[in-house]
Every structure is written in structure tokens, then in C-alpha cells.
Tab-separated table of C-alpha atoms in Angstrom:
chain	number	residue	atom	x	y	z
A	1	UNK	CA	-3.885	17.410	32.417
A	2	UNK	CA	-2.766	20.633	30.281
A	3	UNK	CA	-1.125	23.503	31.556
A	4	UNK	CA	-1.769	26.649	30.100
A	5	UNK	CA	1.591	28.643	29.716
A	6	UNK	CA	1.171	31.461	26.892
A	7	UNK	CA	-0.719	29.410	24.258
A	8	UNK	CA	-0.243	25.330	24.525
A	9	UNK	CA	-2.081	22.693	22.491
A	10	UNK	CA	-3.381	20.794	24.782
A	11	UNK	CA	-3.145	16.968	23.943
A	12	UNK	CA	-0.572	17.399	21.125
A	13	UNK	CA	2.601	16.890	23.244
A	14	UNK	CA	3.702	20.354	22.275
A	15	UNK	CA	4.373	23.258	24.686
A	16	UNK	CA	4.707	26.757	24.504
A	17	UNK	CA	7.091	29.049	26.665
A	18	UNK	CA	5.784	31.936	28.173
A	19	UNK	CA	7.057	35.207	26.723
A	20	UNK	CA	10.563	35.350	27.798
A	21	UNK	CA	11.253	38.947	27.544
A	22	UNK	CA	9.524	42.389	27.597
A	23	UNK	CA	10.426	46.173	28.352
A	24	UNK	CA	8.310	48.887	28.999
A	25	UNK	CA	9.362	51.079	25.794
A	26	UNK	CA	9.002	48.661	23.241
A	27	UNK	CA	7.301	45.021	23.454
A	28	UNK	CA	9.299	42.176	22.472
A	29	UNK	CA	8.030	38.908	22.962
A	30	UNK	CA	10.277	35.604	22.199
A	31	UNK	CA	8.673	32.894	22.134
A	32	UNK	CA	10.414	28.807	22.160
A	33	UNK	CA	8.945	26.146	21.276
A	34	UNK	CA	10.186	22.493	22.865
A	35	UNK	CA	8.254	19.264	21.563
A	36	UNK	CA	9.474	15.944	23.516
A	37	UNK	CA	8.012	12.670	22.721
A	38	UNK	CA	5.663	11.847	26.091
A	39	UNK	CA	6.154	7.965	27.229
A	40	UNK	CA	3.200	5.748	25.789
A	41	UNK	CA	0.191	5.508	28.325
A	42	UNK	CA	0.206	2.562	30.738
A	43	UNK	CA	-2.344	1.368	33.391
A	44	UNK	CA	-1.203	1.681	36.931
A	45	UNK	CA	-0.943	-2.120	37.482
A	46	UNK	CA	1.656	-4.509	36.449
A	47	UNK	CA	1.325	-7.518	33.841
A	48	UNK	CA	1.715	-9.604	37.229
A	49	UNK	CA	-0.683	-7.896	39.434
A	50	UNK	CA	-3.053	-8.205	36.147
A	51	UNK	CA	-2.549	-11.789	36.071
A	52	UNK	CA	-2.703	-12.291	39.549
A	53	UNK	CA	-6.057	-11.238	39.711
A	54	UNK	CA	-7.768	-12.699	36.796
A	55	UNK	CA	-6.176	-16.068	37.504
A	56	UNK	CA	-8.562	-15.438	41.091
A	57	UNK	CA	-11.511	-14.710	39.085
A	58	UNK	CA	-11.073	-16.712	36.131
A	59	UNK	CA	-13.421	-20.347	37.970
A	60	UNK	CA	-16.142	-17.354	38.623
A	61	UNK	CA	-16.245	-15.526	35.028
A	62	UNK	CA	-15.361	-17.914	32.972
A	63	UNK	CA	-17.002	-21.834	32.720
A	64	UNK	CA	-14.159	-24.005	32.047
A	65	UNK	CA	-11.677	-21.557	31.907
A	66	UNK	CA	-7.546	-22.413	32.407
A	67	UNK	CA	-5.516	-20.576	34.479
A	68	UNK	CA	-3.336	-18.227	32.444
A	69	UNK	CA	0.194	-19.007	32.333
A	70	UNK	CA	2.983	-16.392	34.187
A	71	UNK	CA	5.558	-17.055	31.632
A	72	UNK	CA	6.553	-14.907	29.515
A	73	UNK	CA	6.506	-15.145	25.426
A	74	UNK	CA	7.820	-14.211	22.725
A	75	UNK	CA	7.840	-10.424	21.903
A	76	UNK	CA	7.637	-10.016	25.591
A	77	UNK	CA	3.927	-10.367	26.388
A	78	UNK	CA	2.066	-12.782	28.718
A	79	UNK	CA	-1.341	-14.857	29.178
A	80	UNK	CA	-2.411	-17.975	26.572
A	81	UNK	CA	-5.778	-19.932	25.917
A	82	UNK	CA	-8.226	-19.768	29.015
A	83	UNK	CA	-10.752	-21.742	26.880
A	84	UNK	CA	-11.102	-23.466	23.574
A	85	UNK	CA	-13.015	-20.132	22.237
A	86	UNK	CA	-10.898	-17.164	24.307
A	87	UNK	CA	-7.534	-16.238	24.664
A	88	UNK	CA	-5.956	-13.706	26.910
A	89	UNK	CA	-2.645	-11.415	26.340
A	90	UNK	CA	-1.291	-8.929	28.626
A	91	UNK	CA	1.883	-6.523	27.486
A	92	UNK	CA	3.758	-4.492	29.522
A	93	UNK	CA	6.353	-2.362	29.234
A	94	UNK	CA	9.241	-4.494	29.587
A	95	UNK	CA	8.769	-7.078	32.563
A	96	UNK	CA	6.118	-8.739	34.322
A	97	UNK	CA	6.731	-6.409	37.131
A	98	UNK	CA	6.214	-3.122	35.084
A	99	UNK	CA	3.064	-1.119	34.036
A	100	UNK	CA	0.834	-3.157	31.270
A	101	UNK	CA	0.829	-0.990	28.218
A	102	UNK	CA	-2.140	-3.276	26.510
A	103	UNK	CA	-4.370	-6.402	27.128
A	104	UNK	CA	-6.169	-8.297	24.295
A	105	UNK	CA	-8.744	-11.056	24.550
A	106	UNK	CA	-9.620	-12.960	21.476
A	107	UNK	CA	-12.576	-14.514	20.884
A	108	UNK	CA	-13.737	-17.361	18.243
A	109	UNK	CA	-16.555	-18.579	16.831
A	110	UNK	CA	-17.668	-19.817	13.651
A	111	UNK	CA	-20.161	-18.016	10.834
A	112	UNK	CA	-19.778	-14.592	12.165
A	113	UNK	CA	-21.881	-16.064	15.291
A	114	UNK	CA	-19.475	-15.363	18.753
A	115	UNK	CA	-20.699	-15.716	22.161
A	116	UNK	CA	-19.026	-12.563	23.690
A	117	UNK	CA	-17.785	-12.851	27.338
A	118	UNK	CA	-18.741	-10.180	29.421
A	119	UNK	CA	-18.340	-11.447	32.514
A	120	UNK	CA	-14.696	-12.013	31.466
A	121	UNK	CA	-14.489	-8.519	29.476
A	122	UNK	CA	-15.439	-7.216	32.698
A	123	UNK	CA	-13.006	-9.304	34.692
A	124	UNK	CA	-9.881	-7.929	32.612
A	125	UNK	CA	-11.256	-4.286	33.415
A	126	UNK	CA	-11.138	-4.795	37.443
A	127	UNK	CA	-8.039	-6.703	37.075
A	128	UNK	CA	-6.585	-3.371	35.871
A	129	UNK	CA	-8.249	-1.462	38.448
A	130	UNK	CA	-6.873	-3.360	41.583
A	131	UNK	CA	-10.539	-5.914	41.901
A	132	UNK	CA	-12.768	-2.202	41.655
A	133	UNK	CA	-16.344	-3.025	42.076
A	134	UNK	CA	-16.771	0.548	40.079
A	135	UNK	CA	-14.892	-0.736	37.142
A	136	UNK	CA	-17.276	-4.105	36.968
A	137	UNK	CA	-20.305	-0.765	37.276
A	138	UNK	CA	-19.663	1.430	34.589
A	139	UNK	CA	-18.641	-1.655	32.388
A	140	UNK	CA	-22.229	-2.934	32.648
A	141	UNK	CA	-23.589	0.686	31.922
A	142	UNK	CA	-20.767	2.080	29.624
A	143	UNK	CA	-20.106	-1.165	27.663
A	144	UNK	CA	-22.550	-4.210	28.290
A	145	UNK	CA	-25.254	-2.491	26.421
A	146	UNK	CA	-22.767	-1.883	23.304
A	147	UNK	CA	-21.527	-5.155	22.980
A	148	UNK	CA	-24.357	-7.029	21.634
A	149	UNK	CA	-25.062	-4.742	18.729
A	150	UNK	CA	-21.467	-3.722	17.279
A	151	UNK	CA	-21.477	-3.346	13.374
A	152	UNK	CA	-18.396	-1.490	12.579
A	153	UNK	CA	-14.980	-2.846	11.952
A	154	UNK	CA	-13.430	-1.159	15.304
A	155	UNK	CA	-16.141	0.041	18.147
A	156	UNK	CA	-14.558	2.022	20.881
A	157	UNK	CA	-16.483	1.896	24.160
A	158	UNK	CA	-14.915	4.273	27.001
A	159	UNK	CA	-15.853	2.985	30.200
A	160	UNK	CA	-15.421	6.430	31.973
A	161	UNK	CA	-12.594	6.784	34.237
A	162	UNK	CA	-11.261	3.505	33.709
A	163	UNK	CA	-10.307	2.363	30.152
A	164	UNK	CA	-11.467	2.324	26.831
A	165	UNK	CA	-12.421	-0.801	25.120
A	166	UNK	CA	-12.007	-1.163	21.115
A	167	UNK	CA	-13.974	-4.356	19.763
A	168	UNK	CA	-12.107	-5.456	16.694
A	169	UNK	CA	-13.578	-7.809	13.828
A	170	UNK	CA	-10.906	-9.612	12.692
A	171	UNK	CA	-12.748	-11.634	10.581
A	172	UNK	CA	-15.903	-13.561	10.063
A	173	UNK	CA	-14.639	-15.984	12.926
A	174	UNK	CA	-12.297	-14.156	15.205
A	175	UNK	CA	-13.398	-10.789	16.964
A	176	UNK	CA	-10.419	-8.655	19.460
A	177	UNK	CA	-11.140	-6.711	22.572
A	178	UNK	CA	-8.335	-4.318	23.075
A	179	UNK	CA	-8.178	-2.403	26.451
A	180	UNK	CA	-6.315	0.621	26.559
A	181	UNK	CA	-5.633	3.374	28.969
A	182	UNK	CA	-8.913	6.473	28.369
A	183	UNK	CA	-8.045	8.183	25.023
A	184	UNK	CA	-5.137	5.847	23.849
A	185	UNK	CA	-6.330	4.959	20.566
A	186	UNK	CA	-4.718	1.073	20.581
A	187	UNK	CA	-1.953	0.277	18.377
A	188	UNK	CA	-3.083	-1.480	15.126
A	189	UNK	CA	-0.451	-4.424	16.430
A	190	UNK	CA	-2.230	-4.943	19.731
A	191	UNK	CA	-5.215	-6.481	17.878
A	192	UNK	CA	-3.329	-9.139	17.087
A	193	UNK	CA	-1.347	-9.177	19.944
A	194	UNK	CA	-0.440	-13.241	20.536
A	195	UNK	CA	-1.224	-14.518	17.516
């Protein structure tokens, strides 16, 4: 949201005053300029809520998948192996009870050949949305499509009013599949987030 007070840029974390002073004889305008560093973008849910509900869904999107451990790791993040091929890593802002900054799922395969999990990918996206059946929608028509044909280093898919999605090749055998709140480009740590 931007709000327009004399001239702002929206977006850059900088706002403008509105002219503070003016007389009818002569026109002074005074300007001030504040800039204050805006706390980094979050998803509503917690890391617990997060991994609450993909723990639920995991025997449904996932063949063979683990349960994803509640403990927490080092550098303060949570989630582990869910298969031999996908791992899952949630990080919050400081607890497992506070907002989830981040959540990456790697993926392995061998050759440059993965199978991609969708029906997981998708999972992670309603677990952020409190189980929405309209996050699991526009994921099949904002992302599904995408997935199968991504050639570029970093793909960012925004599935609209949810989160974006930035598919990361890693290397010939490990891909990462950040999710981020809409226009938070992910931090270049949070692709190897786990590892």
C-alpha cells in the first residue's frame, strides 16, 4: 500500500512530508525527508501452524513421505528430509510461534533429470494460506504450467495473491523452490536454506 503525501516513492521505503509551511505573500515550502528501514516481509502464519498443516497433508501429497520434525535447528529454522529425494525448511522470524519469513524445498535427482513435486509445491503454498483451496487454484494455473519447462538459473512464478515461487538450479542434481511473500525477491541464503 503507498500513501501519497506530497511526492513519495512508492515501494522504496522512503517518504516524503507534506509541505510544512506556506504564507500567502511569499511561498515557502520545506520539505523533510525520513527513510526507516521497513521489517522484512513475513507470511501471516507461523513456522508451527506451517508445519502443522503439511505434516496433515504430507500421506496425501507426497508417496512415502516422513513427517517433518518440530524441532528446531541450527540457525533457527525448522523441517528435515520428507523423502530420500525432497527436503523441507521453514524459517521464521525468531520462534516456531512467530511469522515464517521463508520456506525452501529441495529437490534431487541425478543427470539434470528431477521429478518435481507439485502436489507437494502446492501443499507448502496452502500450508501458508491456512489449508486455502484458492491457493492449491491459482498454483495449478499460475505455476503448474511453468514448472515443467524452466530454463533459467532462477524462475520466479507469482501465484497472484498468495506468494511468489523462485525455482533455483543449484546444480545439475539439486534444484530449490523458495516461497516468499508477493514481491519479496528471496534472499540469495534462503536457497540454501538447511543445507
Amino acid at each position: 500500500m503507498c500513501l501519497l503525501l506530497g511526492a513519495t516513492a512508492c515501494g522504496s521505503g522512503e517518504q516524503q512530508a507534506a509541505p510544512s509551511s506556506s504564507s500567502s505573500a511569499s511561498t515557502t515550502t520545506s520539505t523533510t525527508t525520513t527513510t526507516t528501514a521497513a521489517p522484512a516481509a513475513t507470511f501471516n502464519a507461523s513456522a508451527n501452524d506451517v508445519i502443522t498443516a503439511l505434516n496433515m497433508q504430507l500421506p496425501l501429497i507426497h508417496e512415502g513421505a516422513q513427517q517433518l520434525p518440530t524441532t528446531v535447528q541450527a540457525g533457527g529454522i525448522f523441517g528435515g528430509r520428507v523423502s530420500s529425494d525432497v527436503e523441507v525448511f521453514v524459517k521464521p522470524q525468531t520462534s516456531a510461534f512467530t511469522k515464517v519469513h521463508a520456506v525452501t524445498v529441495h529437490v534431487t535427482g541425478s543427470g539434470g533429470a528431477f521429478r518435481t513435486p507439485a502436489r507437494l509445491l502446492s501443499g507448502v503454498g496452502t500450508s501458508l494460506h491456512q489449508l486455502s483451496p484458492e491457493a492449491a487454484d491459482r498454483f495449478r494455473t499460475d505455476a503448474l504450467p511453468k514448472l515443467s519447462s524452466i530454463t533459467q538459473t532462477r524462475t520466479t512464478m507469482t501465484i497472484k495473491g498468495f506468494y511468489d515461487l523462485t525455482a533455483v538450479v543449484r546444480d545439475s542434481s539439486s534444484l530449490a523452490f523458495v516461497f516468499t511473500p508477493v514481491g519479496v525477491t528471496p534472499l540469495s541464503s534462503y536457497d540454501t536454506l538447511g543445507k
